[in-house]
């Protein structure tokens, strides 16, 4: 309980620091810390698989990608001149609505909440005979019962990978539409 | 509102705080990289919200302990052996019983019923084990694994677009980009 409260406090402090800090380099590192703290909390919440993925992907790969972008696109944020009253108001109203929505939600760890009583027992029981004694039920669900989900996820990653390659492609490799795009952008630079 | 309710709901409130911080970063900050960071914070909070719902008090991770899993696998093989041994007596599993069965033909019924009893015992022992253990819900974990990976794909795409924008405009501040665009269209 106290470990949980401690980690949650750290998460909130980190998130607010990310929102306030102007140095993008530091903000990216704080995002890594945020993901890692999230992974720690997931471990307490009995989701080791998600914790591993979050630590590897959220704290690892995503930080790496952002640092790469920073190296290419500039490190400091311009201090904001516009007032932050309107965004703060919008955020406060949305947050209040969401908190009002949680009031009749099942309490933390309640074994009788709809999430637990609808599907879970059958999956825990079924997977043992279906998967010939595979110990990790999350793996069984991910790779077999929800296999199409995972297939779709792979398709999304593939599409994103192709899109990143096409966006970052240079003009001198003979890709026609990209040539057009680049000449437009050059003329725009010329007009500045 | 009682203290019990507050402790039962405080984790949702913290997650909502995190979400709203992410939302604030997205709408208040004009820097494009900061916006992507805000989206990431928001996404991690949503993942935390789902994982929170899957937790059961006193539960453990949805991984079956090796001894119970082994019993299960064994149980599975045994039951197949049991069901097919009546017709074809030369099965590979559980050698002594089945050797007996090939030797004695129809008399194999007796050891097979013993065998069935044995299976029944393991099954009940296993049931005892599983009543001792409470597992947290595996389904939110699975859904969030997919969400995290899709999230990194969208982050990568957004960052690639930002690199492209900074190559073309020389800035990644939203208002400066808008200014440049307005100047371009007026020319």
Short mmCIF file of C-alpha atoms in Angstrom, two decimals, chain A residues 1 4-5 8 11-12 15-16 18-21 24 27-28 31 34-35 38 41-42 44-50 53-54 57 61-62 65-66 69-70 72-73 76-78 80 84 87-88 90-91 94-95 98-99 102-103 105-111 115-116 119-120 123-124 128-129 132-133 135-138 141-142 146 149 153 156-157 160 163-164 167-170 181-182 185 188-189 191-192, chain B residues 1 4-5 7-21 23-25 27-31 33-34 36-37 40-41 44-45 47-49 51-57 59-64 68-70 72-73 76 135-146 148-150 152-157 159-164 166-169 172-173 175-176 180-181 183-184 187:
data_model
loop_
_atom_site.label_atom_id
_atom_site.label_comp_id
_atom_site.label_asym_id
_atom_site.label_seq_id
_atom_site.Cartn_x
_atom_site.Cartn_y
_atom_site.Cartn_z
CA UNK A 1 0.00 0.00 0.00
CA UNK A 4 2.01 2.07 -4.13
CA UNK A 5 1.27 5.53 -2.70
CA UNK A 8 1.96 7.26 -7.40
CA UNK A 11 4.45 9.69 -10.92
CA UNK A 12 2.43 12.85 -10.30
CA UNK A 15 4.31 14.43 -14.78
CA UNK A 16 4.04 17.98 -13.42
CA UNK A 18 7.44 17.36 -17.52
CA UNK A 19 4.66 19.90 -18.01
CA UNK A 20 6.63 22.77 -16.48
CA UNK A 21 10.20 22.21 -17.63
CA UNK A 24 13.30 19.52 -23.98
CA UNK A 27 11.66 16.66 -20.47
CA UNK A 28 12.50 13.62 -22.59
CA UNK A 31 9.36 10.97 -19.77
CA UNK A 34 7.74 8.48 -15.91
CA UNK A 35 7.42 5.33 -18.02
CA UNK A 38 4.66 3.36 -14.42
CA UNK A 41 3.57 0.30 -10.44
CA UNK A 42 2.34 -2.23 -13.01
CA UNK A 44 2.82 -4.13 -8.06
CA UNK A 45 -0.51 -4.46 -9.88
CA UNK A 46 0.36 -8.04 -10.96
CA UNK A 47 1.01 -7.25 -14.61
CA UNK A 48 4.66 -8.22 -15.11
CA UNK A 49 4.26 -8.65 -18.86
CA UNK A 50 3.00 -5.10 -19.33
CA UNK A 53 6.96 -4.02 -22.25
CA UNK A 54 6.52 -0.56 -20.76
CA UNK A 57 9.28 0.22 -25.13
CA UNK A 61 12.74 2.75 -27.38
CA UNK A 62 10.55 5.82 -27.09
CA UNK A 65 13.49 7.94 -30.64
CA UNK A 66 12.80 11.27 -28.93
CA UNK A 69 14.45 13.72 -32.92
CA UNK A 70 15.91 16.30 -30.53
CA UNK A 72 17.79 16.57 -35.52
CA UNK A 73 15.21 19.23 -34.62
CA UNK A 76 15.00 24.09 -26.40
CA UNK A 77 11.42 25.04 -26.22
CA UNK A 78 10.52 28.63 -26.86
CA UNK A 80 5.32 30.36 -24.12
CA UNK A 84 -2.29 29.16 -19.91
CA UNK A 87 -6.00 25.20 -21.11
CA UNK A 88 -5.92 24.99 -17.31
CA UNK A 90 -10.40 22.98 -19.83
CA UNK A 91 -8.18 20.47 -18.03
CA UNK A 94 -12.44 17.54 -17.84
CA UNK A 95 -10.65 16.20 -14.77
CA UNK A 98 -13.78 12.19 -14.95
CA UNK A 99 -13.43 12.14 -11.15
CA UNK A 102 -15.14 7.34 -10.89
CA UNK A 103 -17.39 7.75 -7.85
CA UNK A 105 -16.73 2.62 -10.04
CA UNK A 106 -15.82 -0.68 -8.32
CA UNK A 107 -13.15 -0.11 -5.69
CA UNK A 108 -9.50 -0.95 -6.21
CA UNK A 109 -8.87 -4.72 -6.06
CA UNK A 110 -12.57 -5.59 -5.68
CA UNK A 111 -12.89 -9.27 -6.71
CA UNK A 115 -14.10 -6.76 -14.92
CA UNK A 116 -13.30 -9.82 -12.82
CA UNK A 119 -14.64 -13.37 -18.51
CA UNK A 120 -11.69 -14.00 -16.27
CA UNK A 123 -9.88 -17.90 -19.45
CA UNK A 124 -7.87 -18.95 -16.41
CA UNK A 128 -4.62 -24.77 -19.03
CA UNK A 129 -6.23 -27.56 -21.02
CA UNK A 132 -1.25 -27.99 -22.77
CA UNK A 133 -0.17 -26.48 -19.47
CA UNK A 135 2.02 -21.36 -17.40
CA UNK A 136 1.60 -17.75 -18.52
CA UNK A 137 -2.06 -17.00 -19.27
CA UNK A 138 -1.20 -13.57 -20.70
CA UNK A 141 -4.40 -14.87 -24.53
CA UNK A 142 -2.06 -12.70 -26.57
CA UNK A 146 -6.63 -12.74 -29.22
CA UNK A 149 -5.47 -8.59 -32.34
CA UNK A 153 -0.94 -4.83 -34.14
CA UNK A 156 0.00 -1.33 -37.63
CA UNK A 157 3.69 -1.42 -36.75
CA UNK A 160 4.09 2.89 -39.30
CA UNK A 163 5.43 5.52 -43.33
CA UNK A 164 8.48 6.62 -41.30
CA UNK A 167 8.61 10.50 -44.68
CA UNK A 168 12.31 10.59 -43.92
CA UNK A 169 13.36 9.55 -47.42
CA UNK A 170 15.80 11.90 -49.17
CA UNK A 181 7.52 17.71 -52.31
CA UNK A 182 11.12 18.74 -51.84
CA UNK A 185 9.71 23.04 -49.82
CA UNK A 188 9.22 27.92 -49.75
CA UNK A 189 12.61 28.29 -48.13
CA UNK A 191 10.63 32.80 -50.43
CA UNK A 192 11.33 33.31 -46.74
CA UNK B 1 -17.46 9.91 1.74
CA UNK B 4 -12.69 3.27 2.76
CA UNK B 5 -14.12 4.85 -0.38
CA UNK B 7 -8.69 4.37 -0.44
CA UNK B 8 -10.76 2.38 -2.92
CA UNK B 9 -10.77 5.16 -5.49
CA UNK B 10 -7.56 7.10 -4.89
CA UNK B 11 -5.64 5.27 -7.61
CA UNK B 12 -8.26 6.26 -10.21
CA UNK B 13 -7.90 9.87 -9.11
CA UNK B 14 -4.13 9.76 -9.39
CA UNK B 15 -4.42 8.23 -12.86
CA UNK B 16 -6.88 10.99 -13.85
CA UNK B 17 -4.40 13.60 -12.54
CA UNK B 18 -1.69 12.06 -14.74
CA UNK B 19 -4.05 11.98 -17.72
CA UNK B 20 -4.98 15.60 -17.26
CA UNK B 21 -1.31 16.57 -16.99
CA UNK B 23 -3.79 16.60 -21.78
CA UNK B 24 -2.55 19.96 -20.49
CA UNK B 25 0.87 19.44 -22.12
CA UNK B 27 -3.12 21.68 -25.50
CA UNK B 28 -1.01 24.31 -23.73
CA UNK B 29 2.48 23.73 -25.11
CA UNK B 30 3.23 24.95 -28.62
CA UNK B 31 6.39 22.92 -29.12
CA UNK B 33 8.08 17.53 -29.37
CA UNK B 34 6.45 18.62 -26.12
CA UNK B 36 4.32 14.20 -28.44
CA UNK B 37 5.67 13.90 -24.88
CA UNK B 40 3.01 9.68 -24.32
CA UNK B 41 2.20 10.71 -20.74
CA UNK B 44 0.91 5.67 -20.12
CA UNK B 45 -1.85 6.90 -17.79
CA UNK B 47 -2.46 1.93 -19.62
CA UNK B 48 -2.19 2.39 -15.85
CA UNK B 49 -5.97 2.89 -15.61
CA UNK B 51 -4.04 -2.32 -15.36
CA UNK B 52 -5.49 -0.88 -12.14
CA UNK B 53 -8.90 -2.33 -12.99
CA UNK B 54 -7.46 -5.82 -13.46
CA UNK B 55 -5.94 -6.02 -9.98
CA UNK B 56 -7.59 -8.27 -7.40
CA UNK B 57 -6.80 -7.82 -3.71
CA UNK B 59 -4.12 -11.79 -6.09
CA UNK B 60 -0.96 -12.71 -7.92
CA UNK B 61 0.24 -12.37 -11.49
CA UNK B 62 -1.75 -14.54 -13.94
CA UNK B 63 1.05 -17.05 -14.29
CA UNK B 64 0.22 -20.59 -13.19
CA UNK B 68 0.21 -26.88 -11.13
CA UNK B 69 0.95 -26.29 -14.81
CA UNK B 70 2.91 -29.57 -14.95
CA UNK B 72 -2.27 -29.89 -15.92
CA UNK B 73 -0.11 -30.91 -18.85
CA UNK B 76 -4.15 -33.54 -20.39
CA UNK B 135 -4.98 -14.50 -10.01
CA UNK B 136 -5.35 -10.94 -11.20
CA UNK B 137 -7.14 -10.47 -14.50
CA UNK B 138 -4.96 -11.28 -17.53
CA UNK B 139 -7.23 -9.58 -20.07
CA UNK B 140 -6.31 -5.91 -19.36
CA UNK B 141 -2.64 -6.90 -19.54
CA UNK B 142 -3.13 -8.36 -23.01
CA UNK B 143 -5.07 -5.36 -24.29
CA UNK B 144 -2.51 -2.93 -22.88
CA UNK B 145 0.42 -4.86 -24.37
CA UNK B 146 -1.15 -4.23 -27.76
CA UNK B 148 1.76 0.09 -25.79
CA UNK B 149 3.19 -1.32 -29.00
CA UNK B 150 0.72 0.57 -31.19
CA UNK B 152 5.27 3.41 -29.95
CA UNK B 153 4.35 3.07 -33.65
CA UNK B 154 2.33 6.30 -33.60
CA UNK B 155 5.06 8.06 -31.58
CA UNK B 156 7.66 7.05 -34.16
CA UNK B 157 5.44 8.35 -36.96
CA UNK B 159 8.53 12.13 -34.51
CA UNK B 160 9.35 11.42 -38.17
CA UNK B 161 6.83 14.10 -39.17
CA UNK B 162 8.45 16.52 -36.70
CA UNK B 163 11.91 15.89 -38.20
CA UNK B 164 10.43 16.53 -41.65
CA UNK B 166 11.91 21.03 -38.88
CA UNK B 167 13.80 20.34 -42.12
CA UNK B 168 11.28 22.37 -44.10
CA UNK B 169 10.37 25.18 -41.73
CA UNK B 172 9.13 23.08 -34.44
CA UNK B 173 7.11 25.78 -32.66
CA UNK B 175 2.89 29.42 -33.82
CA UNK B 176 6.03 30.10 -35.87
CA UNK B 180 5.43 31.06 -41.98
CA UNK B 181 2.42 29.43 -43.63
CA UNK B 183 3.31 34.65 -44.98
CA UNK B 184 3.64 32.05 -47.76
CA UNK B 187 2.83 36.12 -51.21
#
